[in-house]
mmCIF file of C-alpha atoms and ligand atoms in Angstrom:
data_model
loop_
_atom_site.group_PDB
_atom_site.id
_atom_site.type_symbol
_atom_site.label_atom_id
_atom_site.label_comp_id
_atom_site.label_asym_id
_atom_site.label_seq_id
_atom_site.Cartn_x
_atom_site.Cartn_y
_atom_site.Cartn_z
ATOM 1 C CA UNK A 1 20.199 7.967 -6.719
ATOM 2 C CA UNK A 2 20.765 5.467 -3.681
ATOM 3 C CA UNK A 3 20.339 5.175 -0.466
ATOM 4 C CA UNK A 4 21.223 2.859 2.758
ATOM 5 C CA UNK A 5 18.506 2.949 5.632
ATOM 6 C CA UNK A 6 18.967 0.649 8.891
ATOM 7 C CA UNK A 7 15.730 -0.780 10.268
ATOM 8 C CA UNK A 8 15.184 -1.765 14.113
ATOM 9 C CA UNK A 9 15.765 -5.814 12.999
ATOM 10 C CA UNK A 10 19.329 -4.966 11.455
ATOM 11 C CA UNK A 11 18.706 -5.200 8.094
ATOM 12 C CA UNK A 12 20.005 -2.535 6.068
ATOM 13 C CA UNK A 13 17.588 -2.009 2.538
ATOM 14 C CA UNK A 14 19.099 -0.311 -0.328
ATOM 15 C CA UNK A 15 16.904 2.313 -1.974
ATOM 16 C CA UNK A 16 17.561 3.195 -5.933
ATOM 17 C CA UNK A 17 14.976 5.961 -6.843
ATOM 18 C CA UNK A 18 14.693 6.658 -10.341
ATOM 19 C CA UNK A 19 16.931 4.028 -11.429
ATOM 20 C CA UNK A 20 16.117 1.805 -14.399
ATOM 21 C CA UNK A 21 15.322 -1.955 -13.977
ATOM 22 C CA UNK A 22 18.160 -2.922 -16.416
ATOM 23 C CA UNK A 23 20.542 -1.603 -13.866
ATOM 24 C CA UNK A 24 19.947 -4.131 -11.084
ATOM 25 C CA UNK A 25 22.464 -6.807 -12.620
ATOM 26 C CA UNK A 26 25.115 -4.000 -12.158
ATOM 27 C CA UNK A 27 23.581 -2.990 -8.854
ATOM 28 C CA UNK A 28 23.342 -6.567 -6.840
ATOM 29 C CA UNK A 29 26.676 -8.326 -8.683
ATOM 30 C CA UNK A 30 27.495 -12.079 -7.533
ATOM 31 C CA UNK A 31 23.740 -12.992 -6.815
ATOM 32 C CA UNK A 32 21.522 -14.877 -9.231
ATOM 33 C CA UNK A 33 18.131 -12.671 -9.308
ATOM 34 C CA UNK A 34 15.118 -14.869 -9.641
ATOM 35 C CA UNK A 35 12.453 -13.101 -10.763
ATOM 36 C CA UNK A 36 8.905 -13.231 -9.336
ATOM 37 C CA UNK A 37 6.390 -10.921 -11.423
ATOM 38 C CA UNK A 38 2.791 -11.530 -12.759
ATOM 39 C CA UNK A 39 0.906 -12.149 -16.226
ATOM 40 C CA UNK A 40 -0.476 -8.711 -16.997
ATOM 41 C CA UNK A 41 3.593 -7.375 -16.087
ATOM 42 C CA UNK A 42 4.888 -10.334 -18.025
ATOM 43 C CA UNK A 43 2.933 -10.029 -21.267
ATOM 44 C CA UNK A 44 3.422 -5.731 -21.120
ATOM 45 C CA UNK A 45 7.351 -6.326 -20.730
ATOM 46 C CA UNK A 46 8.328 -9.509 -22.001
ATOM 47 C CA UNK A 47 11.985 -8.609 -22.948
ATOM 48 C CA UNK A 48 12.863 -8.030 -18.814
ATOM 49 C CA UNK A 49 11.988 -11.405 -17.916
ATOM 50 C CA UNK A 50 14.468 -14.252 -18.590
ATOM 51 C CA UNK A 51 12.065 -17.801 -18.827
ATOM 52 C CA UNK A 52 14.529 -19.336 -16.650
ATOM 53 C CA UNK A 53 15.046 -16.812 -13.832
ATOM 54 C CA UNK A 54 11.519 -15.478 -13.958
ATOM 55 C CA UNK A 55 7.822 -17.428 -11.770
ATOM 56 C CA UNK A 56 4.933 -15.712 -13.195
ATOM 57 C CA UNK A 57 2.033 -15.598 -10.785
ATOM 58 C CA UNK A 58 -1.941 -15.474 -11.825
ATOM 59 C CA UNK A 59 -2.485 -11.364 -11.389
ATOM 60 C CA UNK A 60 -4.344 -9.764 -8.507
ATOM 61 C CA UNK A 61 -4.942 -9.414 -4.528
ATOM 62 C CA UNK A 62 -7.497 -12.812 -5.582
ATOM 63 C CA UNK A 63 -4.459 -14.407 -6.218
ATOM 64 C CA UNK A 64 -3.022 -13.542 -2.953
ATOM 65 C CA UNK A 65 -3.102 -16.562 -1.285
ATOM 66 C CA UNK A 66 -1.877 -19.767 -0.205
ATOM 67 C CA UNK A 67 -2.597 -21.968 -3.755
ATOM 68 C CA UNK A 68 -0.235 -19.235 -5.500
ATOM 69 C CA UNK A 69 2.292 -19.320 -2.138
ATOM 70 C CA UNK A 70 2.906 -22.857 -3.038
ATOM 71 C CA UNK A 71 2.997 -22.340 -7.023
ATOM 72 C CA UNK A 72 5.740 -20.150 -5.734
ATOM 73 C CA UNK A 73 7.469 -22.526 -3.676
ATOM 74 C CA UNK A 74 7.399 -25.792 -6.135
ATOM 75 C CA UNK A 75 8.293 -23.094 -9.063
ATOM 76 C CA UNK A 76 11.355 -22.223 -6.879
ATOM 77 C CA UNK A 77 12.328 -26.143 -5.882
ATOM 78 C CA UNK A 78 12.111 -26.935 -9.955
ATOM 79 C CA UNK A 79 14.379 -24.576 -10.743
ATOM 80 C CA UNK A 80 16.414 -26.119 -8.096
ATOM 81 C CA UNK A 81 17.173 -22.470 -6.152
ATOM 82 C CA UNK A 82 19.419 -22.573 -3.434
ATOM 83 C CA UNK A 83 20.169 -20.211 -0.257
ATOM 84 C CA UNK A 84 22.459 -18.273 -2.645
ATOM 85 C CA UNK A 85 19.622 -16.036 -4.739
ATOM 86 C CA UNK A 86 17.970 -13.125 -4.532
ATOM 87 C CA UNK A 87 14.563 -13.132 -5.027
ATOM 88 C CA UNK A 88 12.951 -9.691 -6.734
ATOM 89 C CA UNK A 89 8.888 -8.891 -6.610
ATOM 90 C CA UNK A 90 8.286 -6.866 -9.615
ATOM 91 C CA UNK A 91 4.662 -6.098 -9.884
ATOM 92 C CA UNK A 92 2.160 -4.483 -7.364
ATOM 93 C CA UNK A 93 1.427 -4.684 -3.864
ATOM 94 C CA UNK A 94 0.334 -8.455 -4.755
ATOM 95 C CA UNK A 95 3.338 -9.897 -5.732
ATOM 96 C CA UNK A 96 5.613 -7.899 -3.471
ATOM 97 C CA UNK A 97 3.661 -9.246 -0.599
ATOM 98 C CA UNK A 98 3.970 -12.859 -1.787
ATOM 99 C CA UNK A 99 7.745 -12.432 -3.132
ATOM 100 C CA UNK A 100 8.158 -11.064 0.173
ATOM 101 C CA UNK A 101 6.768 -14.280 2.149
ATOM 102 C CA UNK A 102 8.009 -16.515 0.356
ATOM 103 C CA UNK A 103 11.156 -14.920 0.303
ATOM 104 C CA UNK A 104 10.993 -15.220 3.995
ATOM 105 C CA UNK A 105 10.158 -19.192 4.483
ATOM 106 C CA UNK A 106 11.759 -20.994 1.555
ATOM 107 C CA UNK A 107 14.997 -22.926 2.775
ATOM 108 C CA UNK A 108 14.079 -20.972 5.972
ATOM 109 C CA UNK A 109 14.704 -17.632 4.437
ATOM 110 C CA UNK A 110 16.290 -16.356 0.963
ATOM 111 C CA UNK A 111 17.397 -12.447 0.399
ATOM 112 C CA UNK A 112 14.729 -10.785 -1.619
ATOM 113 C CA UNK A 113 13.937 -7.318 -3.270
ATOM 114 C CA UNK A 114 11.310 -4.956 -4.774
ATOM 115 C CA UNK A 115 10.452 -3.253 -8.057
ATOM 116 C CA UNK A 116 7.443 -1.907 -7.583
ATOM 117 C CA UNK A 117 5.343 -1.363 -10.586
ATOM 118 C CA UNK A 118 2.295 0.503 -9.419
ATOM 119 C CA UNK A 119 2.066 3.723 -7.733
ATOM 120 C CA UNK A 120 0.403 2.135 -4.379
ATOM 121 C CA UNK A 121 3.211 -0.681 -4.429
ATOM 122 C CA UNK A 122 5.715 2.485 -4.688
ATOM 123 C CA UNK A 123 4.732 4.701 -1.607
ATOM 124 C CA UNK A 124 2.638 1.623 0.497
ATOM 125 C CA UNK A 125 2.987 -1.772 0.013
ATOM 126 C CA UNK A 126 6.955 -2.541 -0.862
ATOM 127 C CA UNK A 127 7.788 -0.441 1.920
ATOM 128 C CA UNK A 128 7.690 -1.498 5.903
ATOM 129 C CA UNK A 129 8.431 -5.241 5.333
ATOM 130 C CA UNK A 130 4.996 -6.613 6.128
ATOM 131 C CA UNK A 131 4.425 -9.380 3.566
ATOM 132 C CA UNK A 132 2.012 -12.148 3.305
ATOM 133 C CA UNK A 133 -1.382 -13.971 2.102
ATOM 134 C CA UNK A 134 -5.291 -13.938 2.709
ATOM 135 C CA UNK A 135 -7.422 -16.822 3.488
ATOM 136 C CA UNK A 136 -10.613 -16.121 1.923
ATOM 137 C CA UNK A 137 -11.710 -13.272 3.026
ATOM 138 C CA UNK A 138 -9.461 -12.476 5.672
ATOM 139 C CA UNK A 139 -6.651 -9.681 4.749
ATOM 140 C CA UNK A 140 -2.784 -10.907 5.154
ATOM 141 C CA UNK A 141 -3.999 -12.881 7.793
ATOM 142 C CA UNK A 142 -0.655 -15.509 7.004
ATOM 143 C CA UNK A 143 2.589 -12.866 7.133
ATOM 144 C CA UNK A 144 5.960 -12.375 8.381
ATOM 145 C CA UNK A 145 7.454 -8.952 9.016
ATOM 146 C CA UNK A 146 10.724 -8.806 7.318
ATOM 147 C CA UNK A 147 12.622 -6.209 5.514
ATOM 148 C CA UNK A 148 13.466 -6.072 1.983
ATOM 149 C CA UNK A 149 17.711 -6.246 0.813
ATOM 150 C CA UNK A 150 16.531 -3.768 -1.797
ATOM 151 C CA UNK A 151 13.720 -1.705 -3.235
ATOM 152 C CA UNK A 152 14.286 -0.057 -7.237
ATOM 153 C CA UNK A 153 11.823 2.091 -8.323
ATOM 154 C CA UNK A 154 11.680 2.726 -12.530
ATOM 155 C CA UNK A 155 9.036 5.688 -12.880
ATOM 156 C CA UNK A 156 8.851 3.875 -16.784
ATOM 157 C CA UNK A 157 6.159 1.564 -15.505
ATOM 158 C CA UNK A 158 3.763 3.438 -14.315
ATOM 159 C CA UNK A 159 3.341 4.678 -17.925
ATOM 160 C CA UNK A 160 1.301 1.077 -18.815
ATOM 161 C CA UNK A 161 -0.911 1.831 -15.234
ATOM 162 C CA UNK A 162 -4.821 2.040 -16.043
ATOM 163 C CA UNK A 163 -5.490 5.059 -14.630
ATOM 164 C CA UNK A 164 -7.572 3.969 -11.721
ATOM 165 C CA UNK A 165 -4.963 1.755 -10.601
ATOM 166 C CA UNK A 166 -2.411 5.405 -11.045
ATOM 167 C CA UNK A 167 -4.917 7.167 -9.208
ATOM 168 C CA UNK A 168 -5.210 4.539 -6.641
ATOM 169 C CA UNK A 169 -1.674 5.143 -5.057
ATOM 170 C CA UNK A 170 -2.546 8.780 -4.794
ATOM 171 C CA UNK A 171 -4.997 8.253 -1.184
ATOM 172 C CA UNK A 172 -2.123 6.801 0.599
ATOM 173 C CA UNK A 173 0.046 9.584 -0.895
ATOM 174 C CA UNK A 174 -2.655 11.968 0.790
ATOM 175 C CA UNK A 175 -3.225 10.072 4.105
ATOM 176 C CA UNK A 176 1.191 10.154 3.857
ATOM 177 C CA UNK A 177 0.667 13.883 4.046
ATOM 178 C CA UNK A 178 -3.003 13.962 6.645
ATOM 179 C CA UNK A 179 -1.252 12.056 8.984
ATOM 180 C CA UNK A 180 2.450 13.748 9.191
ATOM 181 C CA UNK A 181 2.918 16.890 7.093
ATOM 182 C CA UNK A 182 1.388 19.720 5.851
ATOM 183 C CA UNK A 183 3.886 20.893 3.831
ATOM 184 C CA UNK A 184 3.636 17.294 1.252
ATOM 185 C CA UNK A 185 -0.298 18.236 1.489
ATOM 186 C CA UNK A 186 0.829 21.555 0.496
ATOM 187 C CA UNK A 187 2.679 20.417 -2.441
ATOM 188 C CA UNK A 188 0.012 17.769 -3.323
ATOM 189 C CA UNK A 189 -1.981 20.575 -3.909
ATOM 190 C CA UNK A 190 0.008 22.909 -6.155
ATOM 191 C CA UNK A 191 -0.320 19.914 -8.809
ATOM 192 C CA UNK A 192 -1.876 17.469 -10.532
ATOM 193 C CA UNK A 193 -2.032 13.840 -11.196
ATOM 194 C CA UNK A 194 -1.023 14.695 -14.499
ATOM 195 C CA UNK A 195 1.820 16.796 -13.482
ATOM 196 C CA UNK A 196 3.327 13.810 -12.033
ATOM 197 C CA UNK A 197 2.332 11.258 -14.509
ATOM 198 C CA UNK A 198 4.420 13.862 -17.340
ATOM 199 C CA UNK A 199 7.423 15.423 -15.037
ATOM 200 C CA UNK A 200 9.235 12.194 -13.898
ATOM 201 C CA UNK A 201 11.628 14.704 -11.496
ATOM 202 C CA UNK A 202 8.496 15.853 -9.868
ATOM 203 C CA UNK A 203 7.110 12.781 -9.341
ATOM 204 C CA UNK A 204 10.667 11.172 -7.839
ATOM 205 C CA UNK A 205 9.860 14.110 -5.211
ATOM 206 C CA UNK A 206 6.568 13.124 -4.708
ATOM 207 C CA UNK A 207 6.998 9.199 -4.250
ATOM 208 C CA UNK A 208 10.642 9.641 -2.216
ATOM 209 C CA UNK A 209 8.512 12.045 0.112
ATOM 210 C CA UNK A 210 5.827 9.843 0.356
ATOM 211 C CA UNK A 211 8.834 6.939 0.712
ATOM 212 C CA UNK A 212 10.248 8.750 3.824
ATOM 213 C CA UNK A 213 7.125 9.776 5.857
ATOM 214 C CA UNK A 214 6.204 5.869 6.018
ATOM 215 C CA UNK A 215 9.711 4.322 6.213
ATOM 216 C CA UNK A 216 9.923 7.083 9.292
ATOM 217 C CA UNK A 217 6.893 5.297 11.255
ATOM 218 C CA UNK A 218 7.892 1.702 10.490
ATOM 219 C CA UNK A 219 11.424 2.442 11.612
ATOM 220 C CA UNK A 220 10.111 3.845 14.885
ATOM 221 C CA UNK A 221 7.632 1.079 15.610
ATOM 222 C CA UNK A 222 8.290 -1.937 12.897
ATOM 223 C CA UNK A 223 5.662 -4.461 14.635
ATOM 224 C CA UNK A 224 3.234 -1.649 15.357
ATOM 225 C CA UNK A 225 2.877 -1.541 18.753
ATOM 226 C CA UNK A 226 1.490 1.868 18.530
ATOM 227 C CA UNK A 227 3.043 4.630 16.255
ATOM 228 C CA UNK A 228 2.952 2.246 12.968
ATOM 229 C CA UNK A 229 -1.319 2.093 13.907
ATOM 230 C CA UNK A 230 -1.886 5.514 12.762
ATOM 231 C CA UNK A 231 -0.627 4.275 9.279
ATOM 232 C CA UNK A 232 -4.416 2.921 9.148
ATOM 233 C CA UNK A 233 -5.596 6.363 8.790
ATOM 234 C CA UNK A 234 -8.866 5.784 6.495
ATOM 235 C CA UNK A 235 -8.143 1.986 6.554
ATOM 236 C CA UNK A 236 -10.759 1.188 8.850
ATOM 237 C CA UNK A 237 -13.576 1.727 7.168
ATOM 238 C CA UNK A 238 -11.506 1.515 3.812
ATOM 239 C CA UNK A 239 -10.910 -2.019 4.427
ATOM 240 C CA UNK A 240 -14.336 -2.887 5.076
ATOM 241 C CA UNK A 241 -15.661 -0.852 2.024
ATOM 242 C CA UNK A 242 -13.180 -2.889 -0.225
ATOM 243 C CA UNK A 243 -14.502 -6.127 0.982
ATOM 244 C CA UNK A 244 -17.805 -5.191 -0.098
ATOM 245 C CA UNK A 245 -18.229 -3.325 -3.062
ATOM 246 C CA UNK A 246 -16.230 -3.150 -6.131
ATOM 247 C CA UNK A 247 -13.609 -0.689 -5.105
ATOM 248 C CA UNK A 248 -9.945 -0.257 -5.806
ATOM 249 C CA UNK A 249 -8.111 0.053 -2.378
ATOM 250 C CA UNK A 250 -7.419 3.578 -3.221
ATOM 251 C CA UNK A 251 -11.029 4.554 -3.832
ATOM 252 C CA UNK A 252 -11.951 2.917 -0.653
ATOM 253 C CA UNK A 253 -9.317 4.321 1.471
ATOM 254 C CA UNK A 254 -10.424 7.856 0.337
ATOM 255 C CA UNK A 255 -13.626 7.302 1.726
ATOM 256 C CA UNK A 256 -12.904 5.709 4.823
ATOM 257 C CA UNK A 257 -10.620 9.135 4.825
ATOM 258 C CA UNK A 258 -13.432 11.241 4.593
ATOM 259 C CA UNK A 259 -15.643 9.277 7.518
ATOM 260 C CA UNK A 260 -12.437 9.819 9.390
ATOM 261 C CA UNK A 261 -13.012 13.570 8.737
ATOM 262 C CA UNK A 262 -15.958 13.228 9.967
ATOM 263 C CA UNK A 263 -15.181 11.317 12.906
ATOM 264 C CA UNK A 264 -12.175 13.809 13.836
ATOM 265 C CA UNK A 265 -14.430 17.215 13.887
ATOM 266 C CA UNK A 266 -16.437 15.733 16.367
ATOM 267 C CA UNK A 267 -14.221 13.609 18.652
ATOM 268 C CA UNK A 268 -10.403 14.959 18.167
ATOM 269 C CA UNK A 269 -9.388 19.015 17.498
ATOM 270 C CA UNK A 270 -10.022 18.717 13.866
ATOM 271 C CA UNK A 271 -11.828 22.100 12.297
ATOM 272 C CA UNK A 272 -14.100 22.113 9.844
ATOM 273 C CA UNK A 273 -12.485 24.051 7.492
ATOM 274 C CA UNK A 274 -9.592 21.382 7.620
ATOM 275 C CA UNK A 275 -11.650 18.425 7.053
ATOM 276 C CA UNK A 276 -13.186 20.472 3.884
ATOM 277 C CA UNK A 277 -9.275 20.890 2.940
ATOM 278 C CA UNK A 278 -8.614 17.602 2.500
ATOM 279 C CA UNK A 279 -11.550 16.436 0.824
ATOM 280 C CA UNK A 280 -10.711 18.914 -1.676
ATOM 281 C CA UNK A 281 -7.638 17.977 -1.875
ATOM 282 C CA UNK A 282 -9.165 13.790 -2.436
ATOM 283 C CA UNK A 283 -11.524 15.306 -5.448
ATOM 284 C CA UNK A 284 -8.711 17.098 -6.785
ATOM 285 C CA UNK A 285 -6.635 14.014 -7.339
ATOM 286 C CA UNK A 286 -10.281 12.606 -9.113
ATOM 287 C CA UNK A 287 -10.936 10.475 -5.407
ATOM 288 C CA UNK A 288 -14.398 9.515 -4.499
ATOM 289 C CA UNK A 289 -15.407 11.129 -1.434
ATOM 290 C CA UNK A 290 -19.410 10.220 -1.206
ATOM 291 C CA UNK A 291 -20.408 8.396 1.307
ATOM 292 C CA UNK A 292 -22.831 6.445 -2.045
ATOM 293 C CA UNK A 293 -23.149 2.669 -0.337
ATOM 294 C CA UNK A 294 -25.022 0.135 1.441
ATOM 295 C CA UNK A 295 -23.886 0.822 4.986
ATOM 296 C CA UNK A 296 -25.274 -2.612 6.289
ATOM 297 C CA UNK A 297 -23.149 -4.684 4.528
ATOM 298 C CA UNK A 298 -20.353 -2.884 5.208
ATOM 299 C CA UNK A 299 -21.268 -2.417 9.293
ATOM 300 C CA UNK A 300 -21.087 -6.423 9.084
ATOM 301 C CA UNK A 301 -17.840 -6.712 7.895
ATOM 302 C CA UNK A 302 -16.603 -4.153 10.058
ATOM 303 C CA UNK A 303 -17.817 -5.986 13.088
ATOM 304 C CA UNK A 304 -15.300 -8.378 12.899
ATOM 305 C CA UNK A 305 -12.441 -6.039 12.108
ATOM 306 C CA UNK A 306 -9.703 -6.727 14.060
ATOM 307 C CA UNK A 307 -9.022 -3.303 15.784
ATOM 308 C CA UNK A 308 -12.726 -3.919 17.758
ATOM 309 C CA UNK A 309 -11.813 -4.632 21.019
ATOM 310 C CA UNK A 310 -15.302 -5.483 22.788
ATOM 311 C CA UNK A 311 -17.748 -2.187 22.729
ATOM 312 C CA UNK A 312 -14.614 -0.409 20.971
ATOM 313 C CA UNK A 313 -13.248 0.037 18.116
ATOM 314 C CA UNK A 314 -9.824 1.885 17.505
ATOM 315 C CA UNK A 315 -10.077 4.801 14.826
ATOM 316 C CA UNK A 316 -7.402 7.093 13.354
ATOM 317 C CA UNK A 317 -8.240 10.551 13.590
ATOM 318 C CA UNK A 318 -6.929 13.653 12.924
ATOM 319 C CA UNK A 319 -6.185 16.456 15.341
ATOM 320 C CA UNK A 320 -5.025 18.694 12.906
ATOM 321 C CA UNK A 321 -3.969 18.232 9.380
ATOM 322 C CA UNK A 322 -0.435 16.548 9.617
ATOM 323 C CA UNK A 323 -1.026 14.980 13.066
ATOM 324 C CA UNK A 324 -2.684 11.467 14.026
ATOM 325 C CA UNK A 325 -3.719 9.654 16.972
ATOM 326 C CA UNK A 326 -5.444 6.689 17.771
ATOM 327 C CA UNK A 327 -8.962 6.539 19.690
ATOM 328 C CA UNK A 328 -11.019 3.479 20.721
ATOM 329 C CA UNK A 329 -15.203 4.367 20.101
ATOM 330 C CA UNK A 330 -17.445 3.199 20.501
ATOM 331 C CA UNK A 331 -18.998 0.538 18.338
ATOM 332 C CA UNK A 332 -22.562 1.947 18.623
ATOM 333 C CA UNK A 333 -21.532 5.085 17.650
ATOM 334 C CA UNK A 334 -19.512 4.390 14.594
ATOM 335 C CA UNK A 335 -23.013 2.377 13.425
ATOM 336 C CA UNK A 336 -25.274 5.225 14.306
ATOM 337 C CA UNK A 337 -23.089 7.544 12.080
ATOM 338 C CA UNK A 338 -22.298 5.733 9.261
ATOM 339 C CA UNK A 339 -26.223 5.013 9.009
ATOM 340 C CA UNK A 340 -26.621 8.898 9.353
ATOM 341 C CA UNK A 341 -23.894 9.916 6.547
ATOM 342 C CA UNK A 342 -25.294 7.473 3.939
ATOM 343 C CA UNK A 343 -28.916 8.700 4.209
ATOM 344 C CA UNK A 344 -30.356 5.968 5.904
ATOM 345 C CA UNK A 345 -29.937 3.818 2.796
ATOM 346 C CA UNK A 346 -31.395 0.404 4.096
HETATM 347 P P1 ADP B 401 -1.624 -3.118 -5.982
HETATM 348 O O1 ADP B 401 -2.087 -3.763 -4.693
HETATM 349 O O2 ADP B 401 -0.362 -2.353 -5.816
HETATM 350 O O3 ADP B 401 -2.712 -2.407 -6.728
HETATM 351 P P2 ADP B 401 -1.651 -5.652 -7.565
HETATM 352 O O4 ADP B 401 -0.456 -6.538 -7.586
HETATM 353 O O5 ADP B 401 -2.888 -6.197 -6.921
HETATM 354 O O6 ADP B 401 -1.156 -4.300 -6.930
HETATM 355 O O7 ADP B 401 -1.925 -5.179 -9.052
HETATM 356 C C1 ADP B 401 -3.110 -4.605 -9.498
HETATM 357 C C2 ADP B 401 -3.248 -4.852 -10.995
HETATM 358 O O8 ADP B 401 -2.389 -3.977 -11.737
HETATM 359 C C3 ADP B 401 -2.857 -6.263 -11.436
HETATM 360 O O9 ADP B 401 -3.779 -6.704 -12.406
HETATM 361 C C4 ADP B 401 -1.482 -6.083 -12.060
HETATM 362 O O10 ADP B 401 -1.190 -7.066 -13.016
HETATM 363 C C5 ADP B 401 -1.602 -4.725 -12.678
HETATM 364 N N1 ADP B 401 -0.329 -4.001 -12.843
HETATM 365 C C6 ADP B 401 0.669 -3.893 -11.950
HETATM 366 N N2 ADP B 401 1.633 -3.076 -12.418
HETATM 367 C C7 ADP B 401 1.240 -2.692 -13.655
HETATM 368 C C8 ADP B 401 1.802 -1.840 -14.651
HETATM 369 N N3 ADP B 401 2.962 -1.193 -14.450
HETATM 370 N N4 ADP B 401 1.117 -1.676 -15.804
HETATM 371 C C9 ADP B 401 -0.092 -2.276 -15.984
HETATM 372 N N5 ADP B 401 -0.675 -3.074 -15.091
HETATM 373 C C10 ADP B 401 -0.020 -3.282 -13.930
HETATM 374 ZN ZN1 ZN B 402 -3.504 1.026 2.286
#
């Protein structure tokens, strides 16, 4: 199944859903495909990566930064690659984001693809064209915004996923649904993970729902002026609980979810029996939704987040479930809270 979609910049990505890697020869004739994928990907499907098409990165958001950019880059110049490829990411959010970048500089700017092969990558990070790198600790910091030729996505790979890294991709399927429609939070909650990890028709619904709710924001706001913000629903504490404890970003995302929650009953419409909605909906899908950590740690990082403007610091909340908006609060407050929903741990 494919599909053409025009973004606000005048590129026009192809989506294949459901379509088997093999395919893309036959689906992008005339262009040599360099491959860009990582070690773990690599070693679990050797047979899909030519030696001489294919850079293999070190895995991992670690790897995510500049040293691996220019592995990239002299990887690319060795091989002698001109204007005239195409270069595919096939991995996770990691090595989308890179393929992406470096897509997007080398000889001032190459046509490049996606396979995503984790279920985050799938519904988040190959879709909406931000790409980039960290510097030490500071997220994508280095980025362009620039829209992918193509994105494939072959269900088959998610069958090697660990399953925290499967369950992962569910809390941005979730916030998909919390932030623009009930009705995908209704189906979210007629099944299971496991329905979707053994019905690959059900899960194509799933992920090409989940597909469409983001591409819809980033079409309507691609440099996130405003709209594309709300996006960050659970992100802002997420972000900072990822920094500082061992957390996949879909474990910390569900918390900073359920702070949200929080946060929304008292500030925005949000009712209580909502908020309790969703959070069942998070343990359902096996997401951590205790508020179990340090808060001083993660107050620190936080502080320098760069949604603080001054006293304020801009939150997604929820007025009701399917519909965001943005609100600056104050700094204080958040710090007061947080301290009051984990206990007064020290
Ligand atoms: P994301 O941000 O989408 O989680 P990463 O690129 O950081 O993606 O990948 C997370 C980890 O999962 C990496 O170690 C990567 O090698 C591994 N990985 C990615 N896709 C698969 C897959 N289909 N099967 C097994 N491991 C995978
Ligand atoms: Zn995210």
């Amino acid at each position: 199944m494919s599909s053409d979609l025009l973004f606000p910049d005048g590129t026009v990505t192809r989506f294949f859903f459901n379509t088997p890697f093999f395919s893309l020869d036959n689906l992008l004739p005339g262009r040599p495909l360099i491959f860009i994928t990582d070690r773990n990907i690599k070693k679990l499907y050797p047979s899909l990566f030519p030696p001489s098409r294919t850079v293999v990165l070190p895995p991992g958001e670690t790897h995510k930064n500049r040293r691996t950019v220019n592995y990239i880059y002299k990887s690319l110049l060795e091989m002698n690659i001109d204007r005239s490829a195409t270069l595919v990411g096939v991995g996770g959010g990691s090595v989308t984001d890179l393929t992406g970048f470096t897509a997007a500089t080398y000889h001032r700017g190459l046509t490049f693809g996606f396979v995503p092969t984790t279920l985050l990558a799938a519904v988040d990070a190959a879709i909406g064209g931000k790409n980039g790198y960290n510097m030490g600790k500071i997220k994508n910091c280095i980025g362009t915004v620039r829209q992918p030729g193509f994105i494939l996505w072959d269900f088959s790979f998610f069958s090697t996923l660990p399953e925290r890294e499967w369950i992962s991709g569910f809390a941005e399927i979730i916030k998909h649904g919390a932030i623009s429609s009930s009705s995908h939070l209704d189906f979210l909650e007629q099944h299971t993970s496991d329905h979707f990890k053994h019905d690959k028709l059900l899960l194509a619904r799933l992920v090409s729902e989940s597909v469409r709710i983001k591409t819809d924001f980033v079409i309507k706001d691609q440099n996130e002026g405003g709209m594309r913000k709300l996006l960050n629903f659970g992100h802002t504490l997420g972000h900072a609980l990822e920094h500082s404890c061992k957390l996949t970003h879909g474990e910390a995302v569900s918390r900073g979810m359920v702070y949200a929650l929080r946060l929304s009953e008292k500030i925005s419409s949000l009712n209580h029996e909502e908020a309790l909605r969703l959070e069942a909906l998070l343990k359902h899908y096996r997401l951590p939704t205790a508020m179990d950590f340090k808060p001083g740690p993660v107050f620190k990082i936080l502080a320098k987040d760069k949604k603080k403007r001054g006293e304020l610091i801009d939150f997604v909340l929820l007025e009701t479930l399917g519909h965001a908006s943005l609100h600056p609060i104050s700094f204080e407050k958040v710090r007061k809270d947080l301290y009051d929903l984990c206990c007064n741990r020290p």
